[in-house]
Backbone atoms as SQL, in Angstrom:
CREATE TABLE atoms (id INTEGER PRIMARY KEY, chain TEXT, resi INTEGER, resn TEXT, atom TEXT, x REAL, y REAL, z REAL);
INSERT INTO atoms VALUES
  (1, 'A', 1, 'UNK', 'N', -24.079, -0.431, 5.738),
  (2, 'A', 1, 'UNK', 'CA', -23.213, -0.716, 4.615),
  (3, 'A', 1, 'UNK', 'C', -23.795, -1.899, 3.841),
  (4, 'A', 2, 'UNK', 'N', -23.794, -1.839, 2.546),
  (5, 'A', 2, 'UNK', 'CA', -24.724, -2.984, 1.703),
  (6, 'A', 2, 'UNK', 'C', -23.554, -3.766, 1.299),
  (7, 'A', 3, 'UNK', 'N', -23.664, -5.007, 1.158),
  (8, 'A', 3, 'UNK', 'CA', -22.672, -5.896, 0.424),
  (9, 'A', 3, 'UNK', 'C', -22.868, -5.719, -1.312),
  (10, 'A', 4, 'UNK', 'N', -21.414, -5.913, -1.692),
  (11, 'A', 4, 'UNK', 'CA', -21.787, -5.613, -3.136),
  (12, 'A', 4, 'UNK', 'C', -21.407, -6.852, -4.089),
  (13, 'A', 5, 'UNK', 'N', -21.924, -6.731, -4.653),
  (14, 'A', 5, 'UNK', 'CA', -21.733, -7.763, -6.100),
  (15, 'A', 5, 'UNK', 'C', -20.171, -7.702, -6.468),
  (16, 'A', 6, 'UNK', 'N', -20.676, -8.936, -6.843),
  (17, 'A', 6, 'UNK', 'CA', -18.889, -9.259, -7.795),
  (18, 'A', 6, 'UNK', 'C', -18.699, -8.151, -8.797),
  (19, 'A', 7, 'UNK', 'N', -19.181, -8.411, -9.584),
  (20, 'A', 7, 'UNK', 'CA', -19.148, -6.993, -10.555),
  (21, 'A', 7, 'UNK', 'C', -18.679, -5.380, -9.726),
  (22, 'A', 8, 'UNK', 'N', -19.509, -4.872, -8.851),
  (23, 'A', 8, 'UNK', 'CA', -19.661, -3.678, -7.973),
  (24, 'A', 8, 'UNK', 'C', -18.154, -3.897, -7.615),
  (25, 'A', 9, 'UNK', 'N', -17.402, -4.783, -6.988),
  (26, 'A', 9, 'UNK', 'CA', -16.261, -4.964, -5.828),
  (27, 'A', 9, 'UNK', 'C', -15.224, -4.749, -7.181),
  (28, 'A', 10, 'UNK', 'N', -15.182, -5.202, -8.110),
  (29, 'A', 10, 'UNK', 'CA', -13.992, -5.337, -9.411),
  (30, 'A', 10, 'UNK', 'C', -14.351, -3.914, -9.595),
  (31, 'A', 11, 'UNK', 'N', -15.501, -2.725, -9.954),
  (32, 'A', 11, 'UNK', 'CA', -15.153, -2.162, -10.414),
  (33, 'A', 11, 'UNK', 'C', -14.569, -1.015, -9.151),
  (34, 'A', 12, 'UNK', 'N', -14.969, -0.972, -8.111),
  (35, 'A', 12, 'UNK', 'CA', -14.451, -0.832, -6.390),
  (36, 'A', 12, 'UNK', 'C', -12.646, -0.619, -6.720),
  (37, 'A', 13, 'UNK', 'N', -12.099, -1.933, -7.061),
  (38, 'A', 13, 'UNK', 'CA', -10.634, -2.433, -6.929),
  (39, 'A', 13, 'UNK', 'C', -10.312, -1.258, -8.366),
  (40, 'A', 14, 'UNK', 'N', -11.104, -1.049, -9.152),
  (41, 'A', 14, 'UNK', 'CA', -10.134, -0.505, -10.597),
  (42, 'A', 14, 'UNK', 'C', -10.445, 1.002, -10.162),
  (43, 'A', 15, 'UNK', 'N', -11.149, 1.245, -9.772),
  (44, 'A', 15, 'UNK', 'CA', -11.566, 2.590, -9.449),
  (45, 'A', 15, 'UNK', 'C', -10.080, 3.397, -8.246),
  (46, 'A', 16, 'UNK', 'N', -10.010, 2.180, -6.955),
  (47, 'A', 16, 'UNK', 'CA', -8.820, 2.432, -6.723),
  (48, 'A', 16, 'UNK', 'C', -7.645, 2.660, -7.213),
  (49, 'A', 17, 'UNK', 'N', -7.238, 1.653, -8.144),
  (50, 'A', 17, 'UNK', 'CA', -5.957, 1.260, -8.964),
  (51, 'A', 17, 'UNK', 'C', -5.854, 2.194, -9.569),
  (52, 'A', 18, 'UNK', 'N', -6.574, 3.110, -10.462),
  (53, 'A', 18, 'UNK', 'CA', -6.533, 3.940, -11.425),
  (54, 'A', 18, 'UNK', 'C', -6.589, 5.277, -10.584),
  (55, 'A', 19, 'UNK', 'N', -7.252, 5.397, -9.708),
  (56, 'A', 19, 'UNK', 'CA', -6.768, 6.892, -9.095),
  (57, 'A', 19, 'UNK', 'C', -5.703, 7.494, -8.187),
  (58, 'A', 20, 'UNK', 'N', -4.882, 5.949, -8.051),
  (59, 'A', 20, 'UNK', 'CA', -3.806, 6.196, -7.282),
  (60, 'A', 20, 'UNK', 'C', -2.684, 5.478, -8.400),
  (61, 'A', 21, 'UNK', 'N', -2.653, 5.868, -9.477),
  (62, 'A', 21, 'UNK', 'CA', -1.679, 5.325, -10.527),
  (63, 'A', 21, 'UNK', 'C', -1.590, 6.282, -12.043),
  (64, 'A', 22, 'UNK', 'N', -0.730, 6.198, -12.698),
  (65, 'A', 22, 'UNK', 'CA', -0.341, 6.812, -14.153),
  (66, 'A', 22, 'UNK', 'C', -1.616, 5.993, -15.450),
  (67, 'A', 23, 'UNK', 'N', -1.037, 4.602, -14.707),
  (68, 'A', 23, 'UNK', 'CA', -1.609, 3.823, -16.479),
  (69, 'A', 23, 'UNK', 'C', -3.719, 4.279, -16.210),
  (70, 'A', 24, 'UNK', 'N', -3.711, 4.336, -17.458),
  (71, 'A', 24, 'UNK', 'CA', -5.282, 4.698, -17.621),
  (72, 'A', 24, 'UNK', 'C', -5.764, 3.330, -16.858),
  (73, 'A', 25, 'UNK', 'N', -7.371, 3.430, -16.553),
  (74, 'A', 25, 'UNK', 'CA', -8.211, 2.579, -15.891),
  (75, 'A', 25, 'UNK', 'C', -8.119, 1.097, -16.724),
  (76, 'A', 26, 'UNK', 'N', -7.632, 1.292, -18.697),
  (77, 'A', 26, 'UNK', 'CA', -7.921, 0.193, -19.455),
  (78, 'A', 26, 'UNK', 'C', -7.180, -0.735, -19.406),
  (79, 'A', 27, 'UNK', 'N', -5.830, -0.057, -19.037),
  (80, 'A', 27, 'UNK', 'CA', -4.745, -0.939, -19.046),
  (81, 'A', 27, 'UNK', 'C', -5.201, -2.076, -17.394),
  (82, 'A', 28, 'UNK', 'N', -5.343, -1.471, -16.144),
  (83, 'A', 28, 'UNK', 'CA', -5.809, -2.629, -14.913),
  (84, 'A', 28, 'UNK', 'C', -6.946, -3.352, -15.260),
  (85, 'A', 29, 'UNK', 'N', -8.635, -2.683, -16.111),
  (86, 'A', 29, 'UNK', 'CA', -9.302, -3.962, -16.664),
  (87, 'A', 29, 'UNK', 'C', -8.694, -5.537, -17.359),
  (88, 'A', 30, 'UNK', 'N', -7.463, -4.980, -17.715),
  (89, 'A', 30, 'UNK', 'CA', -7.220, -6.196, -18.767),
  (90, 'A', 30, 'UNK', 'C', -6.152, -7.138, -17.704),
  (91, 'A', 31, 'UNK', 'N', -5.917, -6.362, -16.319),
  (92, 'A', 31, 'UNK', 'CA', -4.973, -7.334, -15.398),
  (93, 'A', 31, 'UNK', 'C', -5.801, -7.575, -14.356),
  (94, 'A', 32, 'UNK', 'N', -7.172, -6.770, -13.952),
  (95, 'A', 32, 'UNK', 'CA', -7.578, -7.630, -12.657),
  (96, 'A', 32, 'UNK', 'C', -8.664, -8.333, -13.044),
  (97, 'A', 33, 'UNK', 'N', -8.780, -9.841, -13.116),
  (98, 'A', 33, 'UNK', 'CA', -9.820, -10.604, -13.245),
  (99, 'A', 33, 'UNK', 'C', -10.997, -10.576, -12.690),
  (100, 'A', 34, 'UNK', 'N', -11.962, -11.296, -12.991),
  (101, 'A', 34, 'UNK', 'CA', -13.179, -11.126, -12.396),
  (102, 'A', 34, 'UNK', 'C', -13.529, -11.998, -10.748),
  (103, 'A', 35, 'UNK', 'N', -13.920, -11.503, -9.826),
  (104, 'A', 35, 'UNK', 'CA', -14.515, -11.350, -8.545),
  (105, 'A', 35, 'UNK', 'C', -14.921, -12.723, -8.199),
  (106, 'A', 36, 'UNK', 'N', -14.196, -13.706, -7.893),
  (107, 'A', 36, 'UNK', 'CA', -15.056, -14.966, -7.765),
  (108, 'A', 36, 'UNK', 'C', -15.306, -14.977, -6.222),
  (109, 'A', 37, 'UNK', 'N', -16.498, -16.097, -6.024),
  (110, 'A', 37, 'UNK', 'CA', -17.895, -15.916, -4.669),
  (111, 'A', 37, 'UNK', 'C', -16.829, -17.341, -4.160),
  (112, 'A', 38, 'UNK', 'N', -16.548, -17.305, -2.817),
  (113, 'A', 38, 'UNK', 'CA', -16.207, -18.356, -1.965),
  (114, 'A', 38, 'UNK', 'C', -16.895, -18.917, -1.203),
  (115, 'A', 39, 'UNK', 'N', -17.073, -19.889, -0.822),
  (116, 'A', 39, 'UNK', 'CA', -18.116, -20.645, 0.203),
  (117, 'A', 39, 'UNK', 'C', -17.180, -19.664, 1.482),
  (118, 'A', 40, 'UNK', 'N', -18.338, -19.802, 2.290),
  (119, 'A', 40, 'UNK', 'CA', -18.392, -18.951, 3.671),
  (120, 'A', 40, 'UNK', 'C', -17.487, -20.055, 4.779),
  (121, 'A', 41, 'UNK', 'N', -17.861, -21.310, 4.408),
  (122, 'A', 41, 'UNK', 'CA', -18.019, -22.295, 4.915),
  (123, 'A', 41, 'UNK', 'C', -16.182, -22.715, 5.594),
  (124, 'A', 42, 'UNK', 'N', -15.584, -22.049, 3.899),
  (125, 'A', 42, 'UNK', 'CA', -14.499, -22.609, 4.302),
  (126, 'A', 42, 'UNK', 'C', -13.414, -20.731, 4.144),
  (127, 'A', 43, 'UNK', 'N', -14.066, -19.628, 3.971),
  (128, 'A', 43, 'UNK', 'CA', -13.445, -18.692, 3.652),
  (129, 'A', 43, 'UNK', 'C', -14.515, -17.232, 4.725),
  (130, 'A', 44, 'UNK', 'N', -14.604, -17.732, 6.102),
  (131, 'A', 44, 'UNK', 'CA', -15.180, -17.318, 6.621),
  (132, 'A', 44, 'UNK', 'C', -14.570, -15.363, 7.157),
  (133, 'A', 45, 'UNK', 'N', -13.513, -15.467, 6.919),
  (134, 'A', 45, 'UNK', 'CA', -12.853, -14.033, 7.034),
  (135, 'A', 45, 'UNK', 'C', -13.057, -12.913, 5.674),
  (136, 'A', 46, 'UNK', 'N', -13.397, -13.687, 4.915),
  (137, 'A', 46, 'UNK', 'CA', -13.518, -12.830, 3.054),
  (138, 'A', 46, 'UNK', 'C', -14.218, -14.209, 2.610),
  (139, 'A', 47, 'UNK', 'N', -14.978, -13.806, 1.465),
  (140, 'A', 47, 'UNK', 'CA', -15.677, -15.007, 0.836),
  (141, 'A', 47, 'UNK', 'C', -15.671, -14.655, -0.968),
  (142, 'A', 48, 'UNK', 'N', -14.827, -13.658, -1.145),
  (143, 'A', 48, 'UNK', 'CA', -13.633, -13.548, -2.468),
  (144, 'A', 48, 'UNK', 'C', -12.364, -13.574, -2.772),
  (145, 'A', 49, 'UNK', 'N', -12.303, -13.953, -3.931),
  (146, 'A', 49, 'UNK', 'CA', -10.772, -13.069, -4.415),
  (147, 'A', 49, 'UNK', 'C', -10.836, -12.911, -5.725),
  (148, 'A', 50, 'UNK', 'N', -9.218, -12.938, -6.398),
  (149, 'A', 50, 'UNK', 'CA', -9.615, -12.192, -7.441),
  (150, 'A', 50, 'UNK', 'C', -8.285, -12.461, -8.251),
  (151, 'A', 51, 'UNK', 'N', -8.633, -13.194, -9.343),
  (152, 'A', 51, 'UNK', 'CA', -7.229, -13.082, -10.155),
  (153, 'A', 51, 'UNK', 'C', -6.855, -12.334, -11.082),
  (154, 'A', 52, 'UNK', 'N', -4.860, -12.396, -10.843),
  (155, 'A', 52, 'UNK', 'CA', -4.464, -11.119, -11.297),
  (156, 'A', 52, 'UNK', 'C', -3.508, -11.684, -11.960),
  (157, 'A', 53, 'UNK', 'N', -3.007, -10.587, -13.314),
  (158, 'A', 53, 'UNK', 'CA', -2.061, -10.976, -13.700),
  (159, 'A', 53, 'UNK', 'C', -1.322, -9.423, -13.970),
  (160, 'A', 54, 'UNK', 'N', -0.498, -9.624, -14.888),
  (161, 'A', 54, 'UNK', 'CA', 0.830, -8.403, -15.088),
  (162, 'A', 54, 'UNK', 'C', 2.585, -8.958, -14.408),
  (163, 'A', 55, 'UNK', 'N', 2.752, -7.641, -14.463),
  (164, 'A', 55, 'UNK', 'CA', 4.041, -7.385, -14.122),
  (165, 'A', 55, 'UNK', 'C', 4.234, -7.627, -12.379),
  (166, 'A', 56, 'UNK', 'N', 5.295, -7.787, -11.952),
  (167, 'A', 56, 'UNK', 'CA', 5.858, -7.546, -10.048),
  (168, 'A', 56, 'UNK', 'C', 5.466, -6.478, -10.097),
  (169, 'A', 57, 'UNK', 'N', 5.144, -5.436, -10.517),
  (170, 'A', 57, 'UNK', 'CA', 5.213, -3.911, -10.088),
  (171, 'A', 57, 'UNK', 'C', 3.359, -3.921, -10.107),
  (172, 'A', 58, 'UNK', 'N', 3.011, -4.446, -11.290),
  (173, 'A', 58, 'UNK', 'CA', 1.596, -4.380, -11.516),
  (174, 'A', 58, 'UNK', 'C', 0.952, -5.331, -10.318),
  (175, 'A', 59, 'UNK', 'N', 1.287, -6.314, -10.233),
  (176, 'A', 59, 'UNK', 'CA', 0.878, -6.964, -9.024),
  (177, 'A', 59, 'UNK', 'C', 0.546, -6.364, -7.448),
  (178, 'A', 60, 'UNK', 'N', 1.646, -5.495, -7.619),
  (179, 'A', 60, 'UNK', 'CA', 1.923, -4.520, -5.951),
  (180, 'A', 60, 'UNK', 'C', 0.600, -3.948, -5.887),
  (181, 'A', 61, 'UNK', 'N', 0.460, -3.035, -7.145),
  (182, 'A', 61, 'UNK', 'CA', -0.475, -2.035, -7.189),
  (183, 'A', 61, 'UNK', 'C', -2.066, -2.910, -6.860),
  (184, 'A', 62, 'UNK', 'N', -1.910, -3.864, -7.579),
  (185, 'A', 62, 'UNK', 'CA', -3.289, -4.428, -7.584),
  (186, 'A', 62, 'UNK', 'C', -3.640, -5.416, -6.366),
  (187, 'A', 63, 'UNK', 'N', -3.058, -5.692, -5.637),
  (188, 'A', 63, 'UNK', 'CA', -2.410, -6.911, -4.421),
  (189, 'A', 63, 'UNK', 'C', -2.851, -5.124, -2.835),
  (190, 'A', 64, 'UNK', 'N', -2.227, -4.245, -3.366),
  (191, 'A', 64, 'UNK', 'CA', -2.273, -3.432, -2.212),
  (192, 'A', 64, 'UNK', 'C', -4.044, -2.487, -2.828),
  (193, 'A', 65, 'UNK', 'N', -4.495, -2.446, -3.789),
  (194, 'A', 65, 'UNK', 'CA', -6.205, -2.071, -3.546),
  (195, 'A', 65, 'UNK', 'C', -6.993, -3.001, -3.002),
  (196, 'A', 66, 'UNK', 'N', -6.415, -4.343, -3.134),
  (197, 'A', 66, 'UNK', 'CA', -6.831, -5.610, -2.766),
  (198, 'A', 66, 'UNK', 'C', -7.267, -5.711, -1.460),
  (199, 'A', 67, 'UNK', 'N', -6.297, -5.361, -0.696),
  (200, 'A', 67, 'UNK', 'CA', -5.995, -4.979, 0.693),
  (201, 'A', 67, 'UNK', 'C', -7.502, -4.239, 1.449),
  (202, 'A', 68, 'UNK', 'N', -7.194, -2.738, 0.758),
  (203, 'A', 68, 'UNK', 'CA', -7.799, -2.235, 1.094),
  (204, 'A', 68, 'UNK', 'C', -8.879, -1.966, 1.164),
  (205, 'A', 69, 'UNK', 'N', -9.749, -2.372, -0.585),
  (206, 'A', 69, 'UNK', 'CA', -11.215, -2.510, -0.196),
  (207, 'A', 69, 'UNK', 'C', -11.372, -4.025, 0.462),
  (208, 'A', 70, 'UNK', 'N', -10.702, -5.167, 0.671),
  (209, 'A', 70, 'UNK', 'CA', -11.302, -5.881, 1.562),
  (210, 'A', 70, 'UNK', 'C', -11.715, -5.689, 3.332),
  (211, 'A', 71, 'UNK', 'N', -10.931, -4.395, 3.692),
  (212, 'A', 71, 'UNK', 'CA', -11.065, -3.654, 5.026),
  (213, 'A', 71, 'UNK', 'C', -12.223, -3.662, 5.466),
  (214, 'A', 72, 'UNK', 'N', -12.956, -2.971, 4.051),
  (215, 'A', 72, 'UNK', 'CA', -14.396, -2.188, 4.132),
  (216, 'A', 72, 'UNK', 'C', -15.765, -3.413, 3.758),
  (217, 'A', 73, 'UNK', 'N', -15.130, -4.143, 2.691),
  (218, 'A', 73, 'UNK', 'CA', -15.860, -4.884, 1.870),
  (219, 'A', 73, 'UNK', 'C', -15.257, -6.488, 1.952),
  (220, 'A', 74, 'UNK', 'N', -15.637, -6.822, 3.375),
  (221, 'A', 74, 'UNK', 'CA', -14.864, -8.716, 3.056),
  (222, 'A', 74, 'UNK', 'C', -15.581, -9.092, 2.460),
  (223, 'A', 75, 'UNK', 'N', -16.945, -9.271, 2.546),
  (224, 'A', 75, 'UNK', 'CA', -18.174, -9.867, 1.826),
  (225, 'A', 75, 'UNK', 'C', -18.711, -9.466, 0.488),
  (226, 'A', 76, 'UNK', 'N', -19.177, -10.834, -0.502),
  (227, 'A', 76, 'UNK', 'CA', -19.397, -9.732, -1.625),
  (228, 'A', 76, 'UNK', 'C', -20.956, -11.203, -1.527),
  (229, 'A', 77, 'UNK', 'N', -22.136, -10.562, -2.667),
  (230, 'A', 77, 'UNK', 'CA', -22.848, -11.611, -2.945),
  (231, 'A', 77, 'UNK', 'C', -23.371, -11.514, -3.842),
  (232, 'A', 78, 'UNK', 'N', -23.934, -12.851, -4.070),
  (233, 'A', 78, 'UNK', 'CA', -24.077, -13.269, -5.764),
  (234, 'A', 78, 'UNK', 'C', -25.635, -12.472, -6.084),
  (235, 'A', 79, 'UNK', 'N', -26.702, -12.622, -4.843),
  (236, 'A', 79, 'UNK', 'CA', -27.974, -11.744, -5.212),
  (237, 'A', 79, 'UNK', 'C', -27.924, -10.866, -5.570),
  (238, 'A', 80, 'UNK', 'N', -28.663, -10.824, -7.396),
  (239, 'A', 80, 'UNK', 'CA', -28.847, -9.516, -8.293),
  (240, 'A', 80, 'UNK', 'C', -27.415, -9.865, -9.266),
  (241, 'A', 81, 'UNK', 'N', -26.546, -10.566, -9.098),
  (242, 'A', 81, 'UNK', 'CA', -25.429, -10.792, -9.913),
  (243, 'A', 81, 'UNK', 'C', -25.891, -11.645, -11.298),
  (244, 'A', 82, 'UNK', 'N', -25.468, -11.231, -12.165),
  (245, 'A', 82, 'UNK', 'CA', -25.375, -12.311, -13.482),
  (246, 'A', 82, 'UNK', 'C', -25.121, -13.538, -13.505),
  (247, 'A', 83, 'UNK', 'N', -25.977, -13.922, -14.207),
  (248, 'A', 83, 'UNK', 'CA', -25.811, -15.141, -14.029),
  (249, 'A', 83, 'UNK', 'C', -25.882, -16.055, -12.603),
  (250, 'A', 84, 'UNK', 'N', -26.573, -16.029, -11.855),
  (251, 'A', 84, 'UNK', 'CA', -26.657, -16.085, -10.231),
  (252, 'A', 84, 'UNK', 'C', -27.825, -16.682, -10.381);
């Protein structure tokens, strides 16, 4: 299993959101923020997260893909990332 880029993991989370939901893919780009890199040091279980905004309802949706690709994907890394 390869670790993926910040970029790769956001589009991971919308890819979820949108195939298990009504609103098109454009409407969750504009609520799940971009993929930030955590020191290991002090975030040794996941070394991302990810800010979100919207609605309580929009939150659920995006809070529970959250979940789930971190199962597969705790780790993300900055090699080959923009700006990196």
């Amino acid at each position: 299993m390869s670790v993926p880029t910040p970029i790769e993991l956001r589009a991971m989370l919308l890819t979820v959101i949108a195939g298990a939901s009504e609103p098109p893919v454009a409407r969750w780009e504009a609520l799940v923020g971009p993929v930030e890199i955590l020191s290991l040091a002090y975030h040794p279980r996941s070394n991302w997260r990810v800010a979100v905004s919207g609605t309580q309802d929009d939150r659920r949706w995006i809070d529970a893909a959250i979940e789930l690709v971190r199962v597969e994907h705790p780790y993300v890394t900055g090699k080959g990332s923009p700006g990196r």
